[in-house]
Coordinates of C-alpha atoms in Angstrom, one line a residue:
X1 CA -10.5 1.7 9.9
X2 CA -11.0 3.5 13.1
X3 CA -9.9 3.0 16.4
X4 CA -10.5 4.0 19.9
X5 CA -7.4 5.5 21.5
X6 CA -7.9 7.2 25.2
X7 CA -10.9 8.7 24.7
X8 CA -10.0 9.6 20.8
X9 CA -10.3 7.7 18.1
X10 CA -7.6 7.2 15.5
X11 CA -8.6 6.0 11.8
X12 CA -5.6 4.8 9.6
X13 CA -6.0 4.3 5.9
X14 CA -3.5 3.6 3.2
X15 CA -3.4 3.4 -0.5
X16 CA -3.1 0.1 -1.6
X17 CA -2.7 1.6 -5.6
X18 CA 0.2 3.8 -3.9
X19 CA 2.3 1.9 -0.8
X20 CA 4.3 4.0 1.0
X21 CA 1.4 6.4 1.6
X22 CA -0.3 6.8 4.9
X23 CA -3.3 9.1 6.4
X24 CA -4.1 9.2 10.2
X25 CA -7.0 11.3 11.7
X26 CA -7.6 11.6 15.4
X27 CA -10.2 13.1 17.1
X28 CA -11.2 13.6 20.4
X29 CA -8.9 13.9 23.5
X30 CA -5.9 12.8 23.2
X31 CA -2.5 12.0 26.1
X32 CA 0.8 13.4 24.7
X33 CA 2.8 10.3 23.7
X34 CA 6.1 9.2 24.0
X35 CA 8.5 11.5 21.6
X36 CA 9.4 9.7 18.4
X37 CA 11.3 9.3 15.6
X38 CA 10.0 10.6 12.5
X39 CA 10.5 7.9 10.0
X40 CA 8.4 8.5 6.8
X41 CA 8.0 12.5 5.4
X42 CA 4.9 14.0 7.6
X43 CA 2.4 16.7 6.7
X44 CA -0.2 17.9 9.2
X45 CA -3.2 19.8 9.5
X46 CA -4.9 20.9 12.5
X47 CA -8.4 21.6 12.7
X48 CA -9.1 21.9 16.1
X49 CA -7.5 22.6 19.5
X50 CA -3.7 23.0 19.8
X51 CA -1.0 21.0 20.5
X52 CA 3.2 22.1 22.2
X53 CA 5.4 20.5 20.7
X54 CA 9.1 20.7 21.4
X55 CA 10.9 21.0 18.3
X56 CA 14.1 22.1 16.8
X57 CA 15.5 23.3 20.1
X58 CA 12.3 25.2 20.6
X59 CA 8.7 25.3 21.8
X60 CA 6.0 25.4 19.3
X61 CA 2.1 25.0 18.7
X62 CA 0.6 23.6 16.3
X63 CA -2.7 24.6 15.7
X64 CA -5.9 25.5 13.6
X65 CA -4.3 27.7 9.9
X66 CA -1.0 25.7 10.4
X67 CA 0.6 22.8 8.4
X68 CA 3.4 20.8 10.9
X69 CA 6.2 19.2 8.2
X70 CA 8.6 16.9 9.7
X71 CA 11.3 14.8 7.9
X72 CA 13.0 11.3 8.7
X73 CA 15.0 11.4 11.7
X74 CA 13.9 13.9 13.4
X75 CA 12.6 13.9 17.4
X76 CA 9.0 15.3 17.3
X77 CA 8.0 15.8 21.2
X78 CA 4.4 16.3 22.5
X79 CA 4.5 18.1 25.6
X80 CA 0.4 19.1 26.0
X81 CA -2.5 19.1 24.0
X82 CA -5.6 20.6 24.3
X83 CA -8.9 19.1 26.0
X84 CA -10.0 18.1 22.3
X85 CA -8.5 17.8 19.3
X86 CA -8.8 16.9 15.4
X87 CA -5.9 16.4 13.6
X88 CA -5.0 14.8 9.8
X89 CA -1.2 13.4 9.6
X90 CA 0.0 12.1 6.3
X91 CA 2.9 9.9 6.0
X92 CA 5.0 9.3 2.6
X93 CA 7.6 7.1 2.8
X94 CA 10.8 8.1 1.2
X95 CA 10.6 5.6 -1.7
X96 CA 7.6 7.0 -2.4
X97 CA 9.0 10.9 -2.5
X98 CA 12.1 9.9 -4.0
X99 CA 10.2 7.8 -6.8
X100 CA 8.5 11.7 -7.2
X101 CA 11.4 13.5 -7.6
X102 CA 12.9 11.6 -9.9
X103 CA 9.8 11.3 -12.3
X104 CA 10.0 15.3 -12.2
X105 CA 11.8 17.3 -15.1
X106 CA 13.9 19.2 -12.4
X107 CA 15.9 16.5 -11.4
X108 CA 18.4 19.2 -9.6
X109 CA 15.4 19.0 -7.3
X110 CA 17.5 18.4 -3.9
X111 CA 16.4 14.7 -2.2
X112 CA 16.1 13.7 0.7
X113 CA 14.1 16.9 1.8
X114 CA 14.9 19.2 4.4
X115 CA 11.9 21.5 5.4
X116 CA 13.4 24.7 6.5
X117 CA 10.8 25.5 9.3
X118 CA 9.1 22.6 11.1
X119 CA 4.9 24.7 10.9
X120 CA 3.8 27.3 8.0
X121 CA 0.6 28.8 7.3
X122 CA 1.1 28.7 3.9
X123 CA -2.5 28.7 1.9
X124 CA -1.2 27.0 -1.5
X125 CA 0.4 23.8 1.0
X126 CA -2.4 23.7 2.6
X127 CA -4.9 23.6 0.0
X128 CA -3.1 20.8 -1.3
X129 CA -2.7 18.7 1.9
X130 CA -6.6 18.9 1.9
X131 CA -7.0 17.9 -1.7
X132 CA -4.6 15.1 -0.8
X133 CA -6.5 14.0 2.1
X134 CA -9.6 13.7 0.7
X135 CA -8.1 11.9 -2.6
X136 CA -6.7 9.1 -0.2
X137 CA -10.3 9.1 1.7
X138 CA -12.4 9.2 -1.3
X139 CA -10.6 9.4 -4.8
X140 CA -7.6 6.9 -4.9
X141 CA -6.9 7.0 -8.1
X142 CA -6.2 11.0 -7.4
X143 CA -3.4 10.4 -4.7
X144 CA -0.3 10.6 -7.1
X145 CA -1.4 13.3 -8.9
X146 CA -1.8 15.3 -5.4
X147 CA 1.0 13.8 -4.1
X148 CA 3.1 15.0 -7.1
X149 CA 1.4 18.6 -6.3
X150 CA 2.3 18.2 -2.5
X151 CA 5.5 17.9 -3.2
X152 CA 6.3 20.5 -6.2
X153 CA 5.6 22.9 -3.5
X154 CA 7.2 21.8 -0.8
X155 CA 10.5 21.4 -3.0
X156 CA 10.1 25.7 -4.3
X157 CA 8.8 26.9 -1.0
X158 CA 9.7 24.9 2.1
X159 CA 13.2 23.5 1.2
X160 CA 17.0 24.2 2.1
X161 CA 19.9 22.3 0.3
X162 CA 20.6 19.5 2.9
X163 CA 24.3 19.4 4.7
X164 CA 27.0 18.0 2.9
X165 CA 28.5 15.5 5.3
X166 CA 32.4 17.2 4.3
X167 CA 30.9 20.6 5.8
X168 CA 29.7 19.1 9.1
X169 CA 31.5 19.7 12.2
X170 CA 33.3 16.6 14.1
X171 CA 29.8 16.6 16.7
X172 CA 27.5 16.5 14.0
X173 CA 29.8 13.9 12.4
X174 CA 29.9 11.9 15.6
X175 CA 26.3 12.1 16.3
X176 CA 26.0 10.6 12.5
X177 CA 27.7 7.7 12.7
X178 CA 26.2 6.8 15.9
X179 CA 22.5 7.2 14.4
X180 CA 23.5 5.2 11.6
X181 CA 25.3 2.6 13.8
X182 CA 22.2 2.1 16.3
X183 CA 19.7 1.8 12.8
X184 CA 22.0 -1.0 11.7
X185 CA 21.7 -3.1 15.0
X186 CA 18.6 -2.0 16.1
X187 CA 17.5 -5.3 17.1
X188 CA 20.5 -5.9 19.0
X189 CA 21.5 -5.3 23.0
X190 CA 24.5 -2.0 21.6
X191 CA 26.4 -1.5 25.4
X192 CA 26.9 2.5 25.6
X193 CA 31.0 1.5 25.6
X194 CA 30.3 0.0 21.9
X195 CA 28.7 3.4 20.7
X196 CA 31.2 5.3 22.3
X197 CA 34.0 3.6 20.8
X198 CA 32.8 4.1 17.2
X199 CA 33.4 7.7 17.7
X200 CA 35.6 7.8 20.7
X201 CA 34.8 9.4 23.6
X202 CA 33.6 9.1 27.0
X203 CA 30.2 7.4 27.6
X204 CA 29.1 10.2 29.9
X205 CA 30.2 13.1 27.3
X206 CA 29.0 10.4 24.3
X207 CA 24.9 11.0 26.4
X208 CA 25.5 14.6 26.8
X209 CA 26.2 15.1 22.7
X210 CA 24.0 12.9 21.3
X211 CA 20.9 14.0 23.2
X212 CA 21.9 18.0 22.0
X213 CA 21.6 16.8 19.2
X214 CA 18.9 14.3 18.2
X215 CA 16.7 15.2 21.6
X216 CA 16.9 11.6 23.3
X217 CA 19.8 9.8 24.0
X218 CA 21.0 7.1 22.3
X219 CA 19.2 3.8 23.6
X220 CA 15.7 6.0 23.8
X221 CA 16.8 6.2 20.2
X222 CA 17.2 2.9 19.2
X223 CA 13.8 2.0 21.0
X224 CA 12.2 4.5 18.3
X225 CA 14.0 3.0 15.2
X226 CA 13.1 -0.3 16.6
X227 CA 9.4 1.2 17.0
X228 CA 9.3 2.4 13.2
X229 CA 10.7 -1.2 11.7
X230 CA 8.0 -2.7 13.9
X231 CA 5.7 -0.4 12.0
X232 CA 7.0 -1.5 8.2
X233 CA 6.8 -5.0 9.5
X234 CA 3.3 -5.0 10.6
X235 CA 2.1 -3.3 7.6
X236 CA 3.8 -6.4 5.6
X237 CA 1.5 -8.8 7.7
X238 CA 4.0 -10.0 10.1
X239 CA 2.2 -11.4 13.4
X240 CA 3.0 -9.1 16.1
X241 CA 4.7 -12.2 18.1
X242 CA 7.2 -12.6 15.6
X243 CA 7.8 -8.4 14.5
X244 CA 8.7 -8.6 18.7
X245 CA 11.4 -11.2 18.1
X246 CA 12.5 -9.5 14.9
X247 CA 13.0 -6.0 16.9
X248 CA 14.8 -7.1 19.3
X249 CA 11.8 -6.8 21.8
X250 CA 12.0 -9.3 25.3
X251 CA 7.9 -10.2 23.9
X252 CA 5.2 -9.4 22.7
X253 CA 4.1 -7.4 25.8
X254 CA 7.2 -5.4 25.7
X255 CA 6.5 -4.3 22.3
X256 CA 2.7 -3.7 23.0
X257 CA 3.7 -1.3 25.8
X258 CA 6.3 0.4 23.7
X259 CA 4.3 0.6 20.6
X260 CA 1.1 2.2 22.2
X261 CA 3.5 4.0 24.0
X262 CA 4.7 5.9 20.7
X263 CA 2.1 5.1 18.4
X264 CA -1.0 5.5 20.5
X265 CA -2.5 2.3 19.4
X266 CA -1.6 -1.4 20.2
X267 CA 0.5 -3.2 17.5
X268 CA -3.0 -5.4 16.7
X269 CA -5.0 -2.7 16.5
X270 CA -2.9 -1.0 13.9
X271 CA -2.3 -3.8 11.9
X272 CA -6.2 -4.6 11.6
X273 CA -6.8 -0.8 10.6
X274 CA -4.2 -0.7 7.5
X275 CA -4.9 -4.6 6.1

């Protein structure tokens, strides 16, 4: 179903044969949105126009002959875009990649993912992002078959081992536990003294750490994890009044703000395009 969004409209399908599985096209012109928190494994094609995004510690544009790959947790800032764009994201959901892997002979295969370089022009993942697209617009019964192509490739071309936790330095460590602390109690008020405690230090130098690292700091953060299980929730059917109170949202307008927000799209209208 599509959607108009600022002067672009957004069209979201899913694979009801493959949950887990997600395609969003936008065209037209398009406002930067608020940064996000990747929460499902994201593929991207450009077709037209360009769009800065600040990623990775750096500045980088995503255009036409590139593929953008992004991984759960990570920040994904839109700084400008272009007067007009067109653009095709696919979402899979861990479960859904991990289900993959494991169904694979090479079960060394390292999960969860971690894409070395967040843009490639590679021709072989890009002709399979396109066959993947148009199975999920036109062939469903296709999708795990492409998917399962998708994938091989990204695991022998665009994949480093992930960090063992033991290697990490005490930062990184601290930042960790943090995350994982805020995505337990996302629905509830955390006081900055709380998260600081966990990992003890300062408040102040607590800010300063964990934006260098993640890229918001922490309650910006937990407004984005909060965004994302709104997300799962309203793809289960859960009336948008009650995925507010869930959330830890004060209403429904608060979410509604927040959502389009981040999203681009109110939480009704998103819900009525994937159900």
């Amino acid at each position: 179903m599509a959607v108009a969004v600022r002067s672009a409209t957004v069209s979201i399908v899913r694979v009801p044969a493959l949950p887990g599985v997600e395609l969003t096209e936008v065209v037209g012109a398009e406002t930067p949105r608020a940064p996000r928190v990747v929460s499902a494994y994201e593929i991207a094609v450009c077709h037209e126009g360009e769009i800065q995004l600040f990623r990775r510690g750096r500045i980088r544009c995503f255009t036409r002959g590139f593929v953008s790959l992004a991984q759960p947790g990570e920040v994904v800032r839109v700084l400008r875009t272009s007067a007009w764009l067109r653009y095709q994201l696919v979402q899979l959901e861990p479960s859904v990649v991990g289900e993959r892997v494991l169904a694979t002979a090479d079960h060394a295969a390292a999960f969860p993912y971690h894409f070395r370089e967040p843009l490639t022009a590679d021709p072989v993942l890009m002709e399979g992002l396109l066959g993947l697209i148009g199975a999920i617009k036109g062939a469903p019964g296709e999708v795990p078959r492409w998917v399962a192509g998708l994938l091989g490739r990204l695991r022998s071309a665009h994949c480093s081992e992930p960090a063992l936790t033991g290697r990490q330095g005490p930062r990184v460590e601290a930042v960790r536990r943090v995350r994982e602390y805020l995505e337990r109690h996302y629905a509830e008020h955390v006081p900055l003294a709380t998260l600081a405690r966990q990992v003890e230090v300062t408040t102040s130098h607590l800010i300063r750490l964990f934006r260098a690292h993640v890229g918001l700091p922490p309650h910006a953060y937990q407004a984005r994890v909060r965004i994302n299980r709104a997300r799962a929730l309203l793809r289960e059917g859960v009336r948008p009044a009650d995925v507010a109170t869930e959330t830890g949202f004060s209403d429904q307008s608060h979410l509604t703000r927040e959502f389009r927000r981040v999203v681009g799209v109110t939480p009704g209208r998103y819900q009525s395009a994937i159900l």
